[in-house]
């Protein structure tokens, strides 16, 4: 039996598509049952629909507080019997209460070798800092942004003539295989969130 997964997006959804494609392969231990966007105009919504996946918009601006938004999100996940959640370009910070309810069951992908370059514009910042290596990280989500325990990273070299666009192109290629590999490991029980000492 494959594990039902929700993917949360805010935009283009290329990681979401990589997860959908991987989950469609025979023997993959998870299935993408639902795609939720907090943005009505997210391009990823129509891509998910093309694959026959149910989509739902839960727009944060429709809720008075973050707590109300997160409680709506939580209820939809429960109603749909979701067991794992993948953030894939989901541009909202999730609060401690929500994250606590889903501890060990939510993953995020970040376009840098964490703990380096938390936050936005990572490719530009890697070039400005003359980093020789860059890449992406899949980690468990904790209440602090880009801080949760790391599951795996893919490192790529930064070339002297790289621009943020050329670098972004190579990093996203590595995101597209790393994220499905990590979801597979979590879904089949090979990795789990470490307990606090
Ligand atoms: C990716 O670079 C991901 O690492 C970051 O947001 C971007 C989302 O891109 N969290 P996409 O929507 O998956 O194409």
PDB file of C-alpha atoms and ligand atoms in Angstrom:
ATOM      1  CA  UNK A   1       0.000   0.000   0.000  1.00  0.00           C
ATOM      2  CA  UNK A   2       1.391   3.393  -0.926  1.00  0.00           C
ATOM      3  CA  UNK A   3       1.288   6.280   1.524  1.00  0.00           C
ATOM      4  CA  UNK A   4      -0.977   9.245   0.664  1.00  0.00           C
ATOM      5  CA  UNK A   5       0.994  12.466   0.304  1.00  0.00           C
ATOM      6  CA  UNK A   6      -0.059  16.103  -0.127  1.00  0.00           C
ATOM      7  CA  UNK A   7       2.225  18.522  -1.932  1.00  0.00           C
ATOM      8  CA  UNK A   8       1.950  22.191  -0.928  1.00  0.00           C
ATOM      9  CA  UNK A   9       2.895  24.749  -3.549  1.00  0.00           C
ATOM     10  CA  UNK A  10       2.728  28.478  -4.212  1.00  0.00           C
ATOM     11  CA  UNK A  11       4.064  28.708  -7.754  1.00  0.00           C
ATOM     12  CA  UNK A  12       5.495  26.910 -10.723  1.00  0.00           C
ATOM     13  CA  UNK A  13       5.434  23.405  -9.246  1.00  0.00           C
ATOM     14  CA  UNK A  14       8.394  21.752 -10.950  1.00  0.00           C
ATOM     15  CA  UNK A  15       9.341  19.818  -7.789  1.00  0.00           C
ATOM     16  CA  UNK A  16       5.703  18.840  -7.389  1.00  0.00           C
ATOM     17  CA  UNK A  17       5.779  17.467 -10.939  1.00  0.00           C
ATOM     18  CA  UNK A  18       8.986  15.536 -10.205  1.00  0.00           C
ATOM     19  CA  UNK A  19       7.286  13.971  -7.161  1.00  0.00           C
ATOM     20  CA  UNK A  20       4.174  13.105  -9.189  1.00  0.00           C
ATOM     21  CA  UNK A  21       6.261  11.481 -11.928  1.00  0.00           C
ATOM     22  CA  UNK A  22       8.273   9.452  -9.415  1.00  0.00           C
ATOM     23  CA  UNK A  23       5.146   8.367  -7.549  1.00  0.00           C
ATOM     24  CA  UNK A  24       3.591   7.170 -10.809  1.00  0.00           C
ATOM     25  CA  UNK A  25       6.388   4.643 -11.257  1.00  0.00           C
ATOM     26  CA  UNK A  26       5.564   1.077 -10.234  1.00  0.00           C
ATOM     27  CA  UNK A  27       6.637   0.171  -6.722  1.00  0.00           C
ATOM     28  CA  UNK A  28       7.042   3.738  -5.429  1.00  0.00           C
ATOM     29  CA  UNK A  29       5.928   3.660  -1.773  1.00  0.00           C
ATOM     30  CA  UNK A  30       3.949   6.940  -1.829  1.00  0.00           C
ATOM     31  CA  UNK A  31       1.224   8.447  -3.973  1.00  0.00           C
ATOM     32  CA  UNK A  32       0.479  12.130  -4.493  1.00  0.00           C
ATOM     33  CA  UNK A  33      -3.191  12.324  -3.498  1.00  0.00           C
ATOM     34  CA  UNK A  34      -3.634  16.056  -3.231  1.00  0.00           C
ATOM     35  CA  UNK A  35      -1.944  19.293  -4.266  1.00  0.00           C
ATOM     36  CA  UNK A  36      -2.742  22.361  -2.190  1.00  0.00           C
ATOM     37  CA  UNK A  37      -1.813  25.901  -3.156  1.00  0.00           C
ATOM     38  CA  UNK A  38      -2.055  29.018  -1.025  1.00  0.00           C
ATOM     39  CA  UNK A  39      -2.028  31.051  -4.272  1.00  0.00           C
ATOM     40  CA  UNK A  40      -4.985  30.937  -6.647  1.00  0.00           C
ATOM     41  CA  UNK A  41      -2.770  31.669  -9.648  1.00  0.00           C
ATOM     42  CA  UNK A  42      -0.084  29.026  -8.976  1.00  0.00           C
ATOM     43  CA  UNK A  43       0.981  27.493 -12.275  1.00  0.00           C
ATOM     44  CA  UNK A  44       1.509  24.129 -10.601  1.00  0.00           C
ATOM     45  CA  UNK A  45      -2.258  23.708 -10.084  1.00  0.00           C
ATOM     46  CA  UNK A  46      -2.955  23.118 -13.780  1.00  0.00           C
ATOM     47  CA  UNK A  47       0.077  20.820 -14.069  1.00  0.00           C
ATOM     48  CA  UNK A  48      -1.254  18.669 -11.201  1.00  0.00           C
ATOM     49  CA  UNK A  49      -4.691  18.552 -12.859  1.00  0.00           C
ATOM     50  CA  UNK A  50      -3.095  17.349 -16.107  1.00  0.00           C
ATOM     51  CA  UNK A  51      -1.835  14.346 -14.136  1.00  0.00           C
ATOM     52  CA  UNK A  52      -5.338  13.766 -12.765  1.00  0.00           C
ATOM     53  CA  UNK A  53      -4.435  14.858  -9.246  1.00  0.00           C
ATOM     54  CA  UNK A  54      -6.954  16.658  -7.076  1.00  0.00           C
ATOM     55  CA  UNK A  55      -6.086  20.232  -6.253  1.00  0.00           C
ATOM     56  CA  UNK A  56      -7.334  22.609  -3.636  1.00  0.00           C
ATOM     57  CA  UNK A  57      -6.711  26.298  -3.062  1.00  0.00           C
ATOM     58  CA  UNK A  58      -6.421  27.410   0.552  1.00  0.00           C
ATOM     59  CA  UNK A  59      -5.573  31.076   0.136  1.00  0.00           C
ATOM     60  CA  UNK A  60      -3.930  32.531   3.202  1.00  0.00           C
ATOM     61  CA  UNK A  61      -5.464  35.935   2.523  1.00  0.00           C
ATOM     62  CA  UNK A  62      -8.936  34.441   3.010  1.00  0.00           C
ATOM     63  CA  UNK A  63      -8.147  33.879   6.690  1.00  0.00           C
ATOM     64  CA  UNK A  64      -7.918  36.452   9.442  1.00  0.00           C
ATOM     65  CA  UNK A  65      -4.907  34.956  11.156  1.00  0.00           C
ATOM     66  CA  UNK A  66      -2.141  32.506  10.439  1.00  0.00           C
ATOM     67  CA  UNK A  67      -3.673  30.155  13.018  1.00  0.00           C
ATOM     68  CA  UNK A  68      -6.990  30.107  11.118  1.00  0.00           C
ATOM     69  CA  UNK A  69      -5.198  29.448   7.831  1.00  0.00           C
ATOM     70  CA  UNK A  70      -3.146  26.642   9.328  1.00  0.00           C
ATOM     71  CA  UNK A  71      -6.150  25.099  11.027  1.00  0.00           C
ATOM     72  CA  UNK A  72      -7.976  25.013   7.630  1.00  0.00           C
ATOM     73  CA  UNK A  73      -4.884  23.442   6.086  1.00  0.00           C
ATOM     74  CA  UNK A  74      -4.661  20.844   8.848  1.00  0.00           C
ATOM     75  CA  UNK A  75      -8.353  19.949   8.511  1.00  0.00           C
ATOM     76  CA  UNK A  76      -8.085  19.445   4.763  1.00  0.00           C
ATOM     77  CA  UNK A  77      -5.055  17.187   5.237  1.00  0.00           C
ATOM     78  CA  UNK A  78      -6.903  15.113   7.854  1.00  0.00           C
ATOM     79  CA  UNK A  79     -10.122  14.932   5.779  1.00  0.00           C
ATOM     80  CA  UNK A  80      -8.054  13.569   2.906  1.00  0.00           C
ATOM     81  CA  UNK A  81      -6.269  11.038   5.128  1.00  0.00           C
ATOM     82  CA  UNK A  82      -2.908  12.509   4.210  1.00  0.00           C
ATOM     83  CA  UNK A  83       0.029  10.945   6.016  1.00  0.00           C
ATOM     84  CA  UNK A  84       3.002  12.895   4.637  1.00  0.00           C
ATOM     85  CA  UNK A  85       3.339  16.467   3.399  1.00  0.00           C
ATOM     86  CA  UNK A  86       5.916  17.801   0.944  1.00  0.00           C
ATOM     87  CA  UNK A  87       6.469  21.541   0.748  1.00  0.00           C
ATOM     88  CA  UNK A  88       7.551  22.352  -2.780  1.00  0.00           C
ATOM     89  CA  UNK A  89       8.046  26.066  -3.252  1.00  0.00           C
ATOM     90  CA  UNK A  90       5.389  26.779  -0.593  1.00  0.00           C
ATOM     91  CA  UNK A  91       6.024  30.389   0.335  1.00  0.00           C
ATOM     92  CA  UNK A  92       4.418  30.558   3.793  1.00  0.00           C
ATOM     93  CA  UNK A  93       6.152  30.015   7.085  1.00  0.00           C
ATOM     94  CA  UNK A  94       4.274  27.410   9.112  1.00  0.00           C
ATOM     95  CA  UNK A  95       3.821  28.004  12.836  1.00  0.00           C
ATOM     96  CA  UNK A  96       4.965  25.832  15.723  1.00  0.00           C
ATOM     97  CA  UNK A  97       1.513  24.424  16.453  1.00  0.00           C
ATOM     98  CA  UNK A  98       0.935  23.187  12.895  1.00  0.00           C
ATOM     99  CA  UNK A  99       4.480  21.893  12.545  1.00  0.00           C
ATOM    100  CA  UNK A 100       4.182  20.133  15.920  1.00  0.00           C
ATOM    101  CA  UNK A 101       1.081  18.261  14.741  1.00  0.00           C
ATOM    102  CA  UNK A 102       2.929  17.068  11.638  1.00  0.00           C
ATOM    103  CA  UNK A 103       6.361  16.562  13.198  1.00  0.00           C
ATOM    104  CA  UNK A 104       8.404  14.037  11.266  1.00  0.00           C
ATOM    105  CA  UNK A 105       5.825  14.001   8.493  1.00  0.00           C
ATOM    106  CA  UNK A 106       6.575  17.237   6.643  1.00  0.00           C
ATOM    107  CA  UNK A 107       9.525  17.703   4.296  1.00  0.00           C
ATOM    108  CA  UNK A 108      10.836  20.769   2.527  1.00  0.00           C
ATOM    109  CA  UNK A 109      13.333  21.276  -0.262  1.00  0.00           C
ATOM    110  CA  UNK A 110      15.618  24.283  -0.122  1.00  0.00           C
ATOM    111  CA  UNK A 111      17.927  25.471  -2.920  1.00  0.00           C
ATOM    112  CA  UNK A 112      21.217  25.587  -1.001  1.00  0.00           C
ATOM    113  CA  UNK A 113      23.497  23.376   1.016  1.00  0.00           C
ATOM    114  CA  UNK A 114      21.994  24.174   4.408  1.00  0.00           C
ATOM    115  CA  UNK A 115      22.913  25.529   6.893  1.00  0.00           C
ATOM    116  CA  UNK A 116      24.494  27.870   4.303  1.00  0.00           C
ATOM    117  CA  UNK A 117      22.202  30.360   2.570  1.00  0.00           C
ATOM    118  CA  UNK A 118      18.897  30.086   4.400  1.00  0.00           C
ATOM    119  CA  UNK A 119      16.141  32.253   2.953  1.00  0.00           C
ATOM    120  CA  UNK A 120      15.661  33.631  -0.547  1.00  0.00           C
ATOM    121  CA  UNK A 121      17.831  34.350  -3.631  1.00  0.00           C
ATOM    122  CA  UNK A 122      20.255  31.567  -2.816  1.00  0.00           C
ATOM    123  CA  UNK A 123      21.798  31.248  -6.301  1.00  0.00           C
ATOM    124  CA  UNK A 124      22.625  34.946  -6.521  1.00  0.00           C
ATOM    125  CA  UNK A 125      24.060  34.871  -3.005  1.00  0.00           C
ATOM    126  CA  UNK A 126      26.172  31.759  -3.735  1.00  0.00           C
ATOM    127  CA  UNK A 127      27.767  33.570  -6.677  1.00  0.00           C
ATOM    128  CA  UNK A 128      28.291  36.812  -4.761  1.00  0.00           C
ATOM    129  CA  UNK A 129      29.956  34.906  -1.932  1.00  0.00           C
ATOM    130  CA  UNK A 130      32.182  33.110  -4.500  1.00  0.00           C
ATOM    131  CA  UNK A 131      31.124  29.753  -3.146  1.00  0.00           C
ATOM    132  CA  UNK A 132      32.691  26.870  -4.960  1.00  0.00           C
ATOM    133  CA  UNK A 133      29.905  24.465  -4.116  1.00  0.00           C
ATOM    134  CA  UNK A 134      26.182  24.947  -4.029  1.00  0.00           C
ATOM    135  CA  UNK A 135      23.208  22.619  -4.254  1.00  0.00           C
ATOM    136  CA  UNK A 136      19.994  21.676  -2.529  1.00  0.00           C
ATOM    137  CA  UNK A 137      18.804  20.149   0.721  1.00  0.00           C
ATOM    138  CA  UNK A 138      15.770  18.095   1.719  1.00  0.00           C
ATOM    139  CA  UNK A 139      14.967  18.427   5.396  1.00  0.00           C
ATOM    140  CA  UNK A 140      12.241  17.806   7.943  1.00  0.00           C
ATOM    141  CA  UNK A 141      10.282  20.964   8.645  1.00  0.00           C
ATOM    142  CA  UNK A 142      10.633  22.498  12.092  1.00  0.00           C
ATOM    143  CA  UNK A 143       9.201  25.727  13.464  1.00  0.00           C
ATOM    144  CA  UNK A 144      12.376  27.653  12.526  1.00  0.00           C
ATOM    145  CA  UNK A 145      12.729  28.423   8.822  1.00  0.00           C
ATOM    146  CA  UNK A 146      15.175  26.151   6.907  1.00  0.00           C
ATOM    147  CA  UNK A 147      16.362  24.642  10.211  1.00  0.00           C
ATOM    148  CA  UNK A 148      14.894  21.141  10.547  1.00  0.00           C
ATOM    149  CA  UNK A 149      16.989  17.953  10.525  1.00  0.00           C
ATOM    150  CA  UNK A 150      18.582  17.325   7.133  1.00  0.00           C
ATOM    151  CA  UNK A 151      17.728  14.132   5.264  1.00  0.00           C
ATOM    152  CA  UNK A 152      20.004  14.544   2.228  1.00  0.00           C
ATOM    153  CA  UNK A 153      21.820  17.093   0.089  1.00  0.00           C
ATOM    154  CA  UNK A 154      22.963  17.208  -3.529  1.00  0.00           C
ATOM    155  CA  UNK A 155      26.093  19.297  -4.128  1.00  0.00           C
ATOM    156  CA  UNK A 156      27.078  20.780  -7.464  1.00  0.00           C
ATOM    157  CA  UNK A 157      30.143  22.846  -8.397  1.00  0.00           C
ATOM    158  CA  UNK A 158      29.806  26.575  -9.041  1.00  0.00           C
ATOM    159  CA  UNK A 159      31.632  27.413 -12.293  1.00  0.00           C
ATOM    160  CA  UNK A 160      33.552  30.693 -12.662  1.00  0.00           C
ATOM    161  CA  UNK A 161      31.289  31.774 -15.494  1.00  0.00           C
ATOM    162  CA  UNK A 162      28.033  30.805 -13.784  1.00  0.00           C
ATOM    163  CA  UNK A 163      25.234  33.342 -13.584  1.00  0.00           C
ATOM    164  CA  UNK A 164      22.415  32.916 -11.098  1.00  0.00           C
ATOM    165  CA  UNK A 165      20.327  31.573 -14.009  1.00  0.00           C
ATOM    166  CA  UNK A 166      22.797  28.900 -15.123  1.00  0.00           C
ATOM    167  CA  UNK A 167      23.371  27.884 -11.525  1.00  0.00           C
ATOM    168  CA  UNK A 168      19.624  27.788 -10.808  1.00  0.00           C
ATOM    169  CA  UNK A 169      19.139  25.512 -13.811  1.00  0.00           C
ATOM    170  CA  UNK A 170      21.640  22.954 -12.526  1.00  0.00           C
ATOM    171  CA  UNK A 171      20.394  23.146  -8.937  1.00  0.00           C
ATOM    172  CA  UNK A 172      16.769  22.562  -9.941  1.00  0.00           C
ATOM    173  CA  UNK A 173      17.841  19.481 -11.935  1.00  0.00           C
ATOM    174  CA  UNK A 174      19.358  18.070  -8.764  1.00  0.00           C
ATOM    175  CA  UNK A 175      16.233  18.995  -6.768  1.00  0.00           C
ATOM    176  CA  UNK A 176      14.139  16.933  -9.159  1.00  0.00           C
ATOM    177  CA  UNK A 177      15.894  13.673  -8.314  1.00  0.00           C
ATOM    178  CA  UNK A 178      16.780  14.377  -4.681  1.00  0.00           C
ATOM    179  CA  UNK A 179      13.255  15.153  -3.491  1.00  0.00           C
ATOM    180  CA  UNK A 180      11.651  11.953  -4.867  1.00  0.00           C
ATOM    181  CA  UNK A 181      14.547   9.916  -3.448  1.00  0.00           C
ATOM    182  CA  UNK A 182      14.030  11.412   0.031  1.00  0.00           C
ATOM    183  CA  UNK A 183      10.257  10.969  -0.055  1.00  0.00           C
ATOM    184  CA  UNK A 184      10.818   7.342  -1.016  1.00  0.00           C
ATOM    185  CA  UNK A 185      13.144   6.830   1.963  1.00  0.00           C
ATOM    186  CA  UNK A 186      10.679   8.428   4.375  1.00  0.00           C
ATOM    187  CA  UNK A 187       7.652   6.597   2.975  1.00  0.00           C
ATOM    188  CA  UNK A 188       9.287   3.212   3.258  1.00  0.00           C
ATOM    189  CA  UNK A 189      10.615   3.898   6.753  1.00  0.00           C
ATOM    190  CA  UNK A 190      14.328   4.082   5.932  1.00  0.00           C
ATOM    191  CA  UNK A 191      14.592   7.530   7.515  1.00  0.00           C
ATOM    192  CA  UNK A 192      12.739   9.175  10.346  1.00  0.00           C
ATOM    193  CA  UNK A 193      13.005  12.466  12.186  1.00  0.00           C
ATOM    194  CA  UNK A 194      15.605  12.151  14.945  1.00  0.00           C
ATOM    195  CA  UNK A 195      14.222  12.487  18.449  1.00  0.00           C
ATOM    196  CA  UNK A 196      15.455  15.436  20.478  1.00  0.00           C
ATOM    197  CA  UNK A 197      18.255  14.353  22.821  1.00  0.00           C
TER     198      UNK A 197
HETATM  199  C1  LIG B   1      12.702  25.402  -5.516  1.00  0.00           C
HETATM  200  O1  LIG B   1      13.951  25.964  -5.847  1.00  0.00           O
HETATM  201  C2  LIG B   1      12.707  24.917  -4.096  1.00  0.00           C
HETATM  202  O2  LIG B   1      13.956  24.473  -3.670  1.00  0.00           O
HETATM  203  C3  LIG B   1      12.326  26.155  -3.325  1.00  0.00           C
HETATM  204  O3  LIG B   1      11.395  26.815  -4.141  1.00  0.00           O
HETATM  205  C4  LIG B   1      11.610  26.458  -5.504  1.00  0.00           C
HETATM  206  C5  LIG B   1      10.316  25.921  -6.005  1.00  0.00           C
HETATM  207  O4  LIG B   1      10.350  25.658  -7.374  1.00  0.00           O
HETATM  208  N1  LIG B   1      11.815  25.811  -2.031  1.00  0.00           N
HETATM  209  P1  LIG B   1       9.210  24.795  -8.044  1.00  0.00           P
HETATM  210  O5  LIG B   1       7.892  25.514  -7.748  1.00  0.00           O
HETATM  211  O6  LIG B   1       9.224  23.437  -7.435  1.00  0.00           O
HETATM  212  O7  LIG B   1       9.510  24.760  -9.499  1.00  0.00           O
END
